[in-house]
Coordinates of C-alpha atoms in Angstrom, one line a residue:
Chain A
X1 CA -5.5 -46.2 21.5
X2 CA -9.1 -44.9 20.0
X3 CA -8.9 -44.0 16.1
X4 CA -10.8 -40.8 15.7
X5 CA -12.9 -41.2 12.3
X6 CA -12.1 -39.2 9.6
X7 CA -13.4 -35.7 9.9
X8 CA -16.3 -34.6 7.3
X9 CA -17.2 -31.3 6.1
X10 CA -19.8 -31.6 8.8
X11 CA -17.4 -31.2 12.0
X12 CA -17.1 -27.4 12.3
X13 CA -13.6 -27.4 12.4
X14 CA -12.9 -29.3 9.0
X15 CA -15.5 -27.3 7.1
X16 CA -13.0 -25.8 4.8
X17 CA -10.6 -28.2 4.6
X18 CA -9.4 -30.5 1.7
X19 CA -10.8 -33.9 3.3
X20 CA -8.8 -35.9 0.1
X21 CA -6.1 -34.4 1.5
X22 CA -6.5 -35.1 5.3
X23 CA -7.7 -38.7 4.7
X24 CA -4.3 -39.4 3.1
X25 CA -2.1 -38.1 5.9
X26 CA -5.5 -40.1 8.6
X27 CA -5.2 -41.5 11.2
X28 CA -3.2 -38.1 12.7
X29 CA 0.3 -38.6 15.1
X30 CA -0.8 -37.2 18.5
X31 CA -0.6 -33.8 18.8
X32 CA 2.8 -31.7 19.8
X33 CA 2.5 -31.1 22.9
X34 CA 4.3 -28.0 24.4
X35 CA 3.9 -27.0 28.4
X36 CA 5.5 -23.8 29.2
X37 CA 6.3 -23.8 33.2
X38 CA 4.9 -20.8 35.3
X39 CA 7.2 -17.6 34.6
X40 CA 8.4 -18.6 31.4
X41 CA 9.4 -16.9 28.4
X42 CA 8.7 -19.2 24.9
X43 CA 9.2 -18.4 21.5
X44 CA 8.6 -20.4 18.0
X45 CA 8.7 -19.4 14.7
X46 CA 6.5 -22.7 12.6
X47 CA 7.2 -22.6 8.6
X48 CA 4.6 -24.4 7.0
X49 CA 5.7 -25.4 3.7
X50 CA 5.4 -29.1 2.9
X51 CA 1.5 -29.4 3.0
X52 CA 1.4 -31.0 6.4
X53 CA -1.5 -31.1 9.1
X54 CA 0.4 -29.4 12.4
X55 CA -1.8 -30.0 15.6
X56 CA -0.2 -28.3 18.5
X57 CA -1.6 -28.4 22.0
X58 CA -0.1 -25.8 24.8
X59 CA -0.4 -25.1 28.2
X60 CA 0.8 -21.5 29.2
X61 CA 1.9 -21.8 33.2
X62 CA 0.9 -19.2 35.9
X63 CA 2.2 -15.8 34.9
X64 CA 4.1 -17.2 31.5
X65 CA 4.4 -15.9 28.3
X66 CA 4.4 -17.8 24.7
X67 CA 4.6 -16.3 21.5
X68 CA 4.1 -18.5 18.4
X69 CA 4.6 -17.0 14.6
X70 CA 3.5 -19.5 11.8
X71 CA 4.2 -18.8 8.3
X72 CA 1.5 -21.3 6.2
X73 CA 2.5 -21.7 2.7
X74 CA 3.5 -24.8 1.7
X75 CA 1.7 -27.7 -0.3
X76 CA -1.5 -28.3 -1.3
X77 CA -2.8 -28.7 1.6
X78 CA -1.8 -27.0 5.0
X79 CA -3.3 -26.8 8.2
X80 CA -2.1 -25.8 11.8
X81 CA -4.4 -26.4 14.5
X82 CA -3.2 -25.1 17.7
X83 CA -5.1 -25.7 21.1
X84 CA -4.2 -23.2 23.8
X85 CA -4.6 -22.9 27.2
X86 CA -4.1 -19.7 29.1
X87 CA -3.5 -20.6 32.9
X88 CA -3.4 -17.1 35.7
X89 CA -2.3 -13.8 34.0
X90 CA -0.4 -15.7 31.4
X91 CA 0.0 -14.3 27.8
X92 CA -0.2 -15.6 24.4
X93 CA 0.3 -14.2 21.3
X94 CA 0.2 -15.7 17.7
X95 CA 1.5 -13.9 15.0
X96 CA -0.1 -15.7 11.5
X97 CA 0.6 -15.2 7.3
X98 CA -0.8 -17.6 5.1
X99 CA 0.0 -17.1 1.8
X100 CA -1.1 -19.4 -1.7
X101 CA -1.9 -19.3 -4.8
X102 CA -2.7 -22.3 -7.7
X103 CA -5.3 -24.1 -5.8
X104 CA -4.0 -24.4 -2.6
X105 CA -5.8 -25.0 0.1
X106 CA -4.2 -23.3 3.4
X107 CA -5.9 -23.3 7.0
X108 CA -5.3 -21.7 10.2
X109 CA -7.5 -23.4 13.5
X110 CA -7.5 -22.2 17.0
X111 CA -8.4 -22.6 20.1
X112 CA -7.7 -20.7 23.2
X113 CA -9.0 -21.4 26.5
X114 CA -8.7 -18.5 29.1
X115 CA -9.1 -21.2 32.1
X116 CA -8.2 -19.0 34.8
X117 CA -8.2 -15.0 35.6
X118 CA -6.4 -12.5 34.1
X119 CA -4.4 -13.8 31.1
X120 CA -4.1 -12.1 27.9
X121 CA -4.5 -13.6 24.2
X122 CA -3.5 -11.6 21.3
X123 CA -4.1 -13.4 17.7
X124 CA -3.1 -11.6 14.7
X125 CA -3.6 -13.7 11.3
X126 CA -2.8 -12.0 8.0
X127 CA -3.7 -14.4 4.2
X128 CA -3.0 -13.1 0.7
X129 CA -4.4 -15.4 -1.7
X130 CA -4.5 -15.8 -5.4
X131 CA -5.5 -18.3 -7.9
X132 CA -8.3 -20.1 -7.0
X133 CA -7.0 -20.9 -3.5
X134 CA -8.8 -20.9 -0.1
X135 CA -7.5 -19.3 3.0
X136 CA -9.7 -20.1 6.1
X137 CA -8.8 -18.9 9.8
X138 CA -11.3 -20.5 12.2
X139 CA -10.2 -18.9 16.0
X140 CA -12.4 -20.1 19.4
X141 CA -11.5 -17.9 22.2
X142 CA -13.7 -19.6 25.3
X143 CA -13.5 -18.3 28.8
X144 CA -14.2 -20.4 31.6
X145 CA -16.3 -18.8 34.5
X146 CA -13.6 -17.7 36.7
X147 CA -11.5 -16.3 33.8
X148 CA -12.3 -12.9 35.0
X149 CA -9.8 -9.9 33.6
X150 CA -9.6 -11.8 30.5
X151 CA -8.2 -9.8 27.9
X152 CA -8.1 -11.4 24.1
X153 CA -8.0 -10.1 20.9
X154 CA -8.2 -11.1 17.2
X155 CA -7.2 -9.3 14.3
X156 CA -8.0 -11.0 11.0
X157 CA -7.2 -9.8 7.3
X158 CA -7.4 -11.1 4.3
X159 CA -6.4 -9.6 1.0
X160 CA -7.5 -11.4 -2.6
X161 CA -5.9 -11.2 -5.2
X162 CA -8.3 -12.6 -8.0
X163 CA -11.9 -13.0 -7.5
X164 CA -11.6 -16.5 -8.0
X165 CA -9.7 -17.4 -4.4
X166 CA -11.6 -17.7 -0.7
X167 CA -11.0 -16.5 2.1
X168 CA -12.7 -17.9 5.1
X169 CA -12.6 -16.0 8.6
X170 CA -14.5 -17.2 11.8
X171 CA -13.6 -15.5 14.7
X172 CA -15.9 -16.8 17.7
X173 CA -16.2 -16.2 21.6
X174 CA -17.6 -18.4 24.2
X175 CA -17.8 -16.7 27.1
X176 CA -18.7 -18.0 30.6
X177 CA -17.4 -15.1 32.7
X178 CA -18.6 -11.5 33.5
X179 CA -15.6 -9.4 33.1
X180 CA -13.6 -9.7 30.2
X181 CA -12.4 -7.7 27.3
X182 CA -13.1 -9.9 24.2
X183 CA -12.2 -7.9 21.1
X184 CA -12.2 -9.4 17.2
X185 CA -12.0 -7.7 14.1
X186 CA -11.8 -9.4 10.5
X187 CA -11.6 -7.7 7.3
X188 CA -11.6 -9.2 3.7
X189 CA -10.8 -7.2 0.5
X190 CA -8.2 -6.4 -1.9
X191 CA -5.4 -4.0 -2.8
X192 CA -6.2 -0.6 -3.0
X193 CA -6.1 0.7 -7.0
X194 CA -5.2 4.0 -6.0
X195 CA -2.5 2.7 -4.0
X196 CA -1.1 0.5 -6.6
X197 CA -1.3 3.5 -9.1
X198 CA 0.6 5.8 -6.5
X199 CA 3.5 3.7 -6.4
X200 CA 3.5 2.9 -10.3
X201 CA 3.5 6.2 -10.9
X202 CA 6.8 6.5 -9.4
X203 CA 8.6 3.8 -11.9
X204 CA 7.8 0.5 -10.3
X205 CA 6.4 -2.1 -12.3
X206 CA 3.2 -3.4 -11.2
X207 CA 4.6 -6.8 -10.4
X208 CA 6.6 -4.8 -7.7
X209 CA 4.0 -2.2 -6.7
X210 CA 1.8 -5.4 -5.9
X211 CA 4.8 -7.0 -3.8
X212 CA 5.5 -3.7 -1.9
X213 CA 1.6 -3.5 -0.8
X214 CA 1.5 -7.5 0.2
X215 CA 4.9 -6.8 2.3
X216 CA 3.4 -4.3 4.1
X217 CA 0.1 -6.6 4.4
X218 CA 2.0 -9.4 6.1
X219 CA 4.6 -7.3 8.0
X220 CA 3.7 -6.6 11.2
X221 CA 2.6 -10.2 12.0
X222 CA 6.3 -11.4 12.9
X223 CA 7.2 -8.0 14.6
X224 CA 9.2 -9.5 17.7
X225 CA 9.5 -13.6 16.1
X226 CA 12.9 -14.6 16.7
X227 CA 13.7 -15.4 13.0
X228 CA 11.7 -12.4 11.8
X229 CA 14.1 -11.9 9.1
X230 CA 13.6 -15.5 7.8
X231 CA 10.2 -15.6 8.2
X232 CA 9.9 -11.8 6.5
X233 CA 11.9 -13.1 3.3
X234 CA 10.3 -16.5 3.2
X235 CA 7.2 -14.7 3.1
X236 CA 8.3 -11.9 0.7
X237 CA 9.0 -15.0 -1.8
X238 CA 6.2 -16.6 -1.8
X239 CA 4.2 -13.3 -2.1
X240 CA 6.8 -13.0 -5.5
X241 CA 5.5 -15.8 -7.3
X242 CA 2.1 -14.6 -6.6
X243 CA 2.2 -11.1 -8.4
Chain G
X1 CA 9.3 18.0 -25.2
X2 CA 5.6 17.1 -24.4
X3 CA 2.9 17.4 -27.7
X4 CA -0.7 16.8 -26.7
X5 CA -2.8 17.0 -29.7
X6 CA -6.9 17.3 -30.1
X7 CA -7.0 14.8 -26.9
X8 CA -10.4 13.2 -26.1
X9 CA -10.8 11.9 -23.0
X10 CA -13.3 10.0 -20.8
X11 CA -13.8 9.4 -17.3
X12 CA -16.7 6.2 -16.7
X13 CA -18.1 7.0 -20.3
X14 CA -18.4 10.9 -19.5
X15 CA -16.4 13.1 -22.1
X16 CA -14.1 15.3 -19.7
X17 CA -11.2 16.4 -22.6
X18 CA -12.8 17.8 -25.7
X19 CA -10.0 18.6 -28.0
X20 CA -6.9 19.4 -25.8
X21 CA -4.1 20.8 -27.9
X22 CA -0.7 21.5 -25.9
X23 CA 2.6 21.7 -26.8
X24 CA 5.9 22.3 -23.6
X25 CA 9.5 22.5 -24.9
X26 CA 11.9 22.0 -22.9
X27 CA 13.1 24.9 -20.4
X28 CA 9.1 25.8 -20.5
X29 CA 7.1 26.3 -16.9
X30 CA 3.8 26.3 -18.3
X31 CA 0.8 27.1 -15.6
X32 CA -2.7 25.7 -16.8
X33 CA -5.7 27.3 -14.7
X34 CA -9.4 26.8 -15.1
X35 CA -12.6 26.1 -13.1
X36 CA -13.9 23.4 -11.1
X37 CA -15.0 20.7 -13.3
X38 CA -12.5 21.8 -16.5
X39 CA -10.5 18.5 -16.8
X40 CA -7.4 20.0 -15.1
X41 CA -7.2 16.7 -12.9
X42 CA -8.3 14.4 -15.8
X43 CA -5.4 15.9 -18.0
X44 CA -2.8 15.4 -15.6
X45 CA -4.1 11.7 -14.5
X46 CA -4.7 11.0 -18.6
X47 CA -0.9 12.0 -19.1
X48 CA 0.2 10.0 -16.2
X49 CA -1.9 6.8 -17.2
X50 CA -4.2 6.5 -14.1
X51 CA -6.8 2.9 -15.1
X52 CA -10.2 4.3 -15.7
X53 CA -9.1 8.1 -17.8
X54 CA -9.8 7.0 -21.2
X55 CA -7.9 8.8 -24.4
X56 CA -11.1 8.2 -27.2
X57 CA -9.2 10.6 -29.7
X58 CA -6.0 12.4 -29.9
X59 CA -2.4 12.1 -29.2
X60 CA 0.4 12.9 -26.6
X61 CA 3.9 12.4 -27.4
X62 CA 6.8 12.7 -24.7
X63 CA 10.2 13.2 -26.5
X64 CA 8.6 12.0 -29.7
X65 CA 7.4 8.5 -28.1
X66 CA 3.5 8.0 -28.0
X67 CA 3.0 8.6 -24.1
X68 CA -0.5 6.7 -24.0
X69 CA 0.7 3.7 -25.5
X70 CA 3.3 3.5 -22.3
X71 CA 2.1 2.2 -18.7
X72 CA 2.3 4.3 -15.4
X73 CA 6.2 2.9 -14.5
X74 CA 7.4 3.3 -18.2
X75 CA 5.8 6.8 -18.2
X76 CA 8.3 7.2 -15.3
X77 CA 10.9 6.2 -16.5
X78 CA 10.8 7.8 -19.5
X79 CA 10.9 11.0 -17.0
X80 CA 7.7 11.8 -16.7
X81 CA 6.9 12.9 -12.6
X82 CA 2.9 13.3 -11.8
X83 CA 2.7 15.1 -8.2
X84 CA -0.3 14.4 -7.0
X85 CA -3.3 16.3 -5.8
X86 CA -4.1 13.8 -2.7
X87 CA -0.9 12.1 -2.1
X88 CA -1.8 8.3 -1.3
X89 CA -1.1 7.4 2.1
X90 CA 0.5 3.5 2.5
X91 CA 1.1 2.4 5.9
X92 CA 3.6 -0.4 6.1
X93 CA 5.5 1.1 3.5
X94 CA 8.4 3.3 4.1
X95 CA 9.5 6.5 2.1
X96 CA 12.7 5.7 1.5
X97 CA 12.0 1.8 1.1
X98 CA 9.2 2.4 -1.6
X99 CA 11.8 5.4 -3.2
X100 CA 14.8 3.7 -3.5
X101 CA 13.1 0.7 -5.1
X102 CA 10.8 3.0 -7.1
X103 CA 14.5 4.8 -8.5
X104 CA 16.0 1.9 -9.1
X105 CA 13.6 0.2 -11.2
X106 CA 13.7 3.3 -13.2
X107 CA 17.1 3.5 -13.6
X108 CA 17.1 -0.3 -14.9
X109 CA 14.6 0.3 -17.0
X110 CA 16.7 3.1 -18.4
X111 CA 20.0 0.8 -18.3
X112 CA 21.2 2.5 -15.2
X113 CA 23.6 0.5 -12.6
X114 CA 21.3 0.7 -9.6
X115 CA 21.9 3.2 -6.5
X116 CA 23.6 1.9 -3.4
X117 CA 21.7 2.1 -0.1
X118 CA 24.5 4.8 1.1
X119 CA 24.1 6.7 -2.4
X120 CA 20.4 6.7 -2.2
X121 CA 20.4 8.0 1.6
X122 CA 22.9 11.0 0.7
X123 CA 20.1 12.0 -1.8
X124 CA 17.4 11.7 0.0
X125 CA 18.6 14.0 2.3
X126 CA 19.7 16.3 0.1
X127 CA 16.6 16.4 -1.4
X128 CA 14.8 16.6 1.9
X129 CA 16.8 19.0 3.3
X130 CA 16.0 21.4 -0.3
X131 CA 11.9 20.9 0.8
X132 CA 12.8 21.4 4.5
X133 CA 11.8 17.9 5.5
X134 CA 13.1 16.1 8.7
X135 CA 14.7 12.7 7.1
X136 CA 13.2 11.1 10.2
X137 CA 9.6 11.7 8.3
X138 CA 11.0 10.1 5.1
X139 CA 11.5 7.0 7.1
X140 CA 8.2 7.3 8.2
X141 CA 5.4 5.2 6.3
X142 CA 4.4 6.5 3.1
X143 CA 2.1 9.9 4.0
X144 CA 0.8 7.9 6.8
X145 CA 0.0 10.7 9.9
X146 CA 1.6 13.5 7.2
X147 CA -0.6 17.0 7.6
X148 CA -2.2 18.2 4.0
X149 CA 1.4 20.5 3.7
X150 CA 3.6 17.8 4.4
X151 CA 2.1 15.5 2.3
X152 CA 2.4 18.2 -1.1
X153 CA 6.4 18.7 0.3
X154 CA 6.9 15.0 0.3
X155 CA 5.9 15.2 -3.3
X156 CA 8.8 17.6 -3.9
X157 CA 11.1 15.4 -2.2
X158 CA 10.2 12.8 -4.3
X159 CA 10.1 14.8 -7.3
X160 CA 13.8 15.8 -6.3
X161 CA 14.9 12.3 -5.9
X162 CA 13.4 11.0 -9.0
X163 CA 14.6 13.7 -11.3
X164 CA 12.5 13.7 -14.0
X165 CA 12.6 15.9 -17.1
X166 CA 9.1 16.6 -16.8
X167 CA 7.0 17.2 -14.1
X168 CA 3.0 17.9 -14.1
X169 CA 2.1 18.8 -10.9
X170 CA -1.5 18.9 -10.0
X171 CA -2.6 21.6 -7.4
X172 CA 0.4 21.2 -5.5
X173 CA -0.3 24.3 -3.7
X174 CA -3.6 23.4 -1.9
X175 CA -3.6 22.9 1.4
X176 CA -0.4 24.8 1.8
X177 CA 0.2 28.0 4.1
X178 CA 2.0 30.9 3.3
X179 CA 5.5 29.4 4.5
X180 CA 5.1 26.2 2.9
X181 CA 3.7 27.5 -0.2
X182 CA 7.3 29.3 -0.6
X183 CA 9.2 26.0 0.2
X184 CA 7.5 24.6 -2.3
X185 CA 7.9 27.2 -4.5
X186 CA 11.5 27.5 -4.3
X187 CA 11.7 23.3 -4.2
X188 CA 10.3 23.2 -7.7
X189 CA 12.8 26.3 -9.0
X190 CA 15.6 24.6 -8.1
X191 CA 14.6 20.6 -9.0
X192 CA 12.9 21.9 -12.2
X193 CA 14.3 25.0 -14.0
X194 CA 16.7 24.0 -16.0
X195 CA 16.9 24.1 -19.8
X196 CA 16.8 20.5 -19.9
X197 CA 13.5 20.2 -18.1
X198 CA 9.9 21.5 -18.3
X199 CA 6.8 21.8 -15.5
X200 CA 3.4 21.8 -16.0
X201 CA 1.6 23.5 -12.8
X202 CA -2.3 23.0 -12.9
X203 CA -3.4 25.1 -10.1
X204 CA -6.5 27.2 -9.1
X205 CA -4.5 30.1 -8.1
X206 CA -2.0 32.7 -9.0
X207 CA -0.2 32.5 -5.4
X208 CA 1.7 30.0 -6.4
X209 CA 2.9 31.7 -9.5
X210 CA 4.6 34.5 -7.6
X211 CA 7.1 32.0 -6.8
X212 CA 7.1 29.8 -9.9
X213 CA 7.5 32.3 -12.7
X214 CA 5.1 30.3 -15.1
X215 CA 6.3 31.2 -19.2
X216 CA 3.0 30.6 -20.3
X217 CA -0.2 30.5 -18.9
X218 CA -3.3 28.7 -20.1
X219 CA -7.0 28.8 -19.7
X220 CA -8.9 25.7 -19.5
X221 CA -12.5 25.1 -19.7
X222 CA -14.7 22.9 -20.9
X223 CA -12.2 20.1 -21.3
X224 CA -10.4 22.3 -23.7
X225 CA -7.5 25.6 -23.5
X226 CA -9.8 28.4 -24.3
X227 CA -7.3 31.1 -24.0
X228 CA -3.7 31.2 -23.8
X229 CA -0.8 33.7 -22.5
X230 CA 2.3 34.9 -20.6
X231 CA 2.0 35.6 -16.9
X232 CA 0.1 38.6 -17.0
X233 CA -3.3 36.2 -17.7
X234 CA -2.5 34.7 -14.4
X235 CA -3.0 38.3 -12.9
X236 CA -6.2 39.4 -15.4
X237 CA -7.9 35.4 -14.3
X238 CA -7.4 36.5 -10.5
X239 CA -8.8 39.6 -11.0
X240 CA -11.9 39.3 -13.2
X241 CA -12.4 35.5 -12.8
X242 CA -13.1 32.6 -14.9
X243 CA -16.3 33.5 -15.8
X244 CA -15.6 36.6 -17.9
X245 CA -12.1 34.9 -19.7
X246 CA -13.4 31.4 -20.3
X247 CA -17.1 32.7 -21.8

């Protein structure tokens, strides 16, 4: 078995991250590895909540679909690294939060590999952050050159919540084949005054109004996760101790 | 009810009030008119503690509490309703989500057992049904998609719900048409006139006094009331225009 060295600041992928933090948890297990058989259906909901490093690697079978929903919250250090490979006219969506405040330090690392025609890849990834914490969502989406009728997407929002927190947001696109749809869109900024005054003005206190926007902010990320309930009220309380 | 005395007020460091003086009892529809640019918006945004409207001078006092010392959700509770010129649109944030939380953290505030999901619903639609509103558009995101008439009617509704003793109610008739503008009209009447509760109706024109019988009508200009008077001033300002009444 070959140890990897420790990651620096240097490697792309760790340029964000809290190296203290990985070298304790180095050398890494082997990644998860999940293989979802042509045709199938699979769903996961992943709750991030103990500061761990989560390395996940998937391959998505001929015609499949996989949905993953991640919640990232926990610890002072979390990171979820997923590696995903789109096989012909498969579908994967990821539905992301990742919500801290204090000094966390929460990331969010993908890559997904449209390796043959016609798959789809739909990556929505929402962060609230307050304190002086760091949110960073790095997403590759390569396609190989037969990957034609490749259809991906990412959607990327951040909202701050003090001037003092980060958010980092890398969205990138390597693209070896000729027809494809490759659409990103990222967005950084924070809650709308007007907004917060609208809904104050109606009685709630601004500790709520705040609460009620962040709800909304997160929302739609676990539309369709099979705990979305869970995962909606996990996420509502961390977003309390935040306001 | 409401006592506003020589209020100064700026917006970003620019004097907008310059010696406001106003006094609403309760049972009082008072109509406050005026030109672009008088402060009409400013007042009603001062009253209803918007960040950034700055009192320099003056006082306002609601029930004999100092109203500027209170922040925007004690200002409701108190009873104080602000409908709004440009109702906020909030998608992901449903009417009666954002209502029923917004009513109950008044009533707490206030000492009030909370309402129940059923209670609250049987309100809302009675409350809707007063503006004419579908209930399926008060599940709808907050004024997200609503058309400018729909938006001013959700106001009512939520106006209706809330109850408050005192509404100010900032050009709620823009952007209405003729039908509307009476759905409104008879909204407010029935929510608002009653001896325990007073309205303030800043508006640009008389149309909508047809239909909310204002008892006193004032003139404002210059960040101040120039001229004050029944409804018949209502009639003189749409007929000979600001110009000649404010000079």
């Amino acid at each position: 078995m070959s140890v990897i060295a420790l990651p620096t600041r240097r490697d792309e992928a760790w340029r964000y991250s809290d190296i203290d933090a990985v070298a304790t948890a180095w050398p890494l297990p082997a990644p998860e590895s999940i293989v979802v058989p042509a045709g199938d259906d699979f769903k996961r909901a992943i709750v991030q909540d103990a500061g761990d490093i989560r390395q996940i690697e998937m391959s998505i079978g001929k015609g499949a679909t996989a949905s993953l929903h991640v919640l990232n919250i926990g610890g002072a250090y979390g990171r979820i690294e997923l590696d995903v490979t789109l096989h012909e006219g498969a579908d994967f969506h990821l539905g992301a939060a990742q919500i801290g405040g204090g000094e966390q330090n929460l990331e969010i690392v993908t890559t997904v590999t449209h390796a043959e025609p016609g798959a789809t890849s739909r990556q929505m990834v929402r962060s609230v952050l307050g304190g002086t914490a760091t949110g960073t969502y790095l997403g590759k989406v390569a396609v190989a050159r037969d990957a034609q009728q490749t259809d991906s997407e990412q959607d990327v929002k951040a909202m701050l919540l003090e001037r003092s927190a980060t958010a980092n947001a890398k969205p990138e696109l390597e693209i070896f084949a000729d027809d494809v749809k490759c659409a990103h869109g990222c967005a950084i900024g924070e809650l709308d005054a007007m907004s917060l005054y609208y809904l104050q003005s109606r009685g709630l206190p601004p500790a709520e109004a705040k609460k009620i926007l962040l709800q909304a902010f997160v929302a739609g990320v676990f539309d369709g996760a099979e705990d979305e309930e869970k995962l909606q009220a996990l996420a509502l309380t961390k977003l309390g101790e935040l306001v | 009810m409401l006592k506003i005395e020589n209020l100064h007020a700026t917006v970003a460091d620019k004097p907008i009030l310059k010696g406001l003086s106003l006094a609403i009892n309760a049972g009082e529809i008072h109509a406050i008119m005026g030109p672009n640019g008088a402060g009409k918006s400013t007042l009603s945004y001062v009253l209803g503690g918007r960040p950034g409207y700055e009192v320099t001078e003056g006082s306002a006092t609601f029930d004999g509490q100092d109203l500027l010392a209170l922040d925007p959700h004690e200002r409701a509770a108190a009873g104080l309703f602000l409908g709004f010129q440009y109702p906020v649109e909030i998608p992901g944030v449903s009417n009666v989500q954002f209502l029923r939380e917004s009513l109950n953290a008044q009533r707490k505030a206030r000492g009030q057992e909370p309402l129940s999901g059923g209670d609250f619903l049987k309100l809302a639609r009675e409350k809707a049904g007063l503006l004419k509103m579908d209930m399926d558009m008060l599940k709808r995101p907050v004024n997200v998609g609503f058309s400018g008439g729909e938006k001013k009617r959700n106001e009512m509704v939520q106006m209706g719900i809330l109850d408050p003793k005192l509404a100010i109610l900032d050009e709620t008739d823009s952007g209405l048409d003729i039908d509307a503008l009476r759905i409104v009209g008879d909204g407010i009447n029935a929510i608002m006139r009653r001896p325990d509760k007073a309205v303030l109706l800043i508006t640009h024109y008389q149309r909508l006094l047809d239909y909310v019988r204002p008892d006193f009508v004032h003139v404002l200009a210059g960040g101040r009331i120039v001229k004050s008077g029944g409804p018949e001033l209502a009639l003189e300002l749409e007929r000979e225009g600001y110009a000649e009444i404010a000079a």
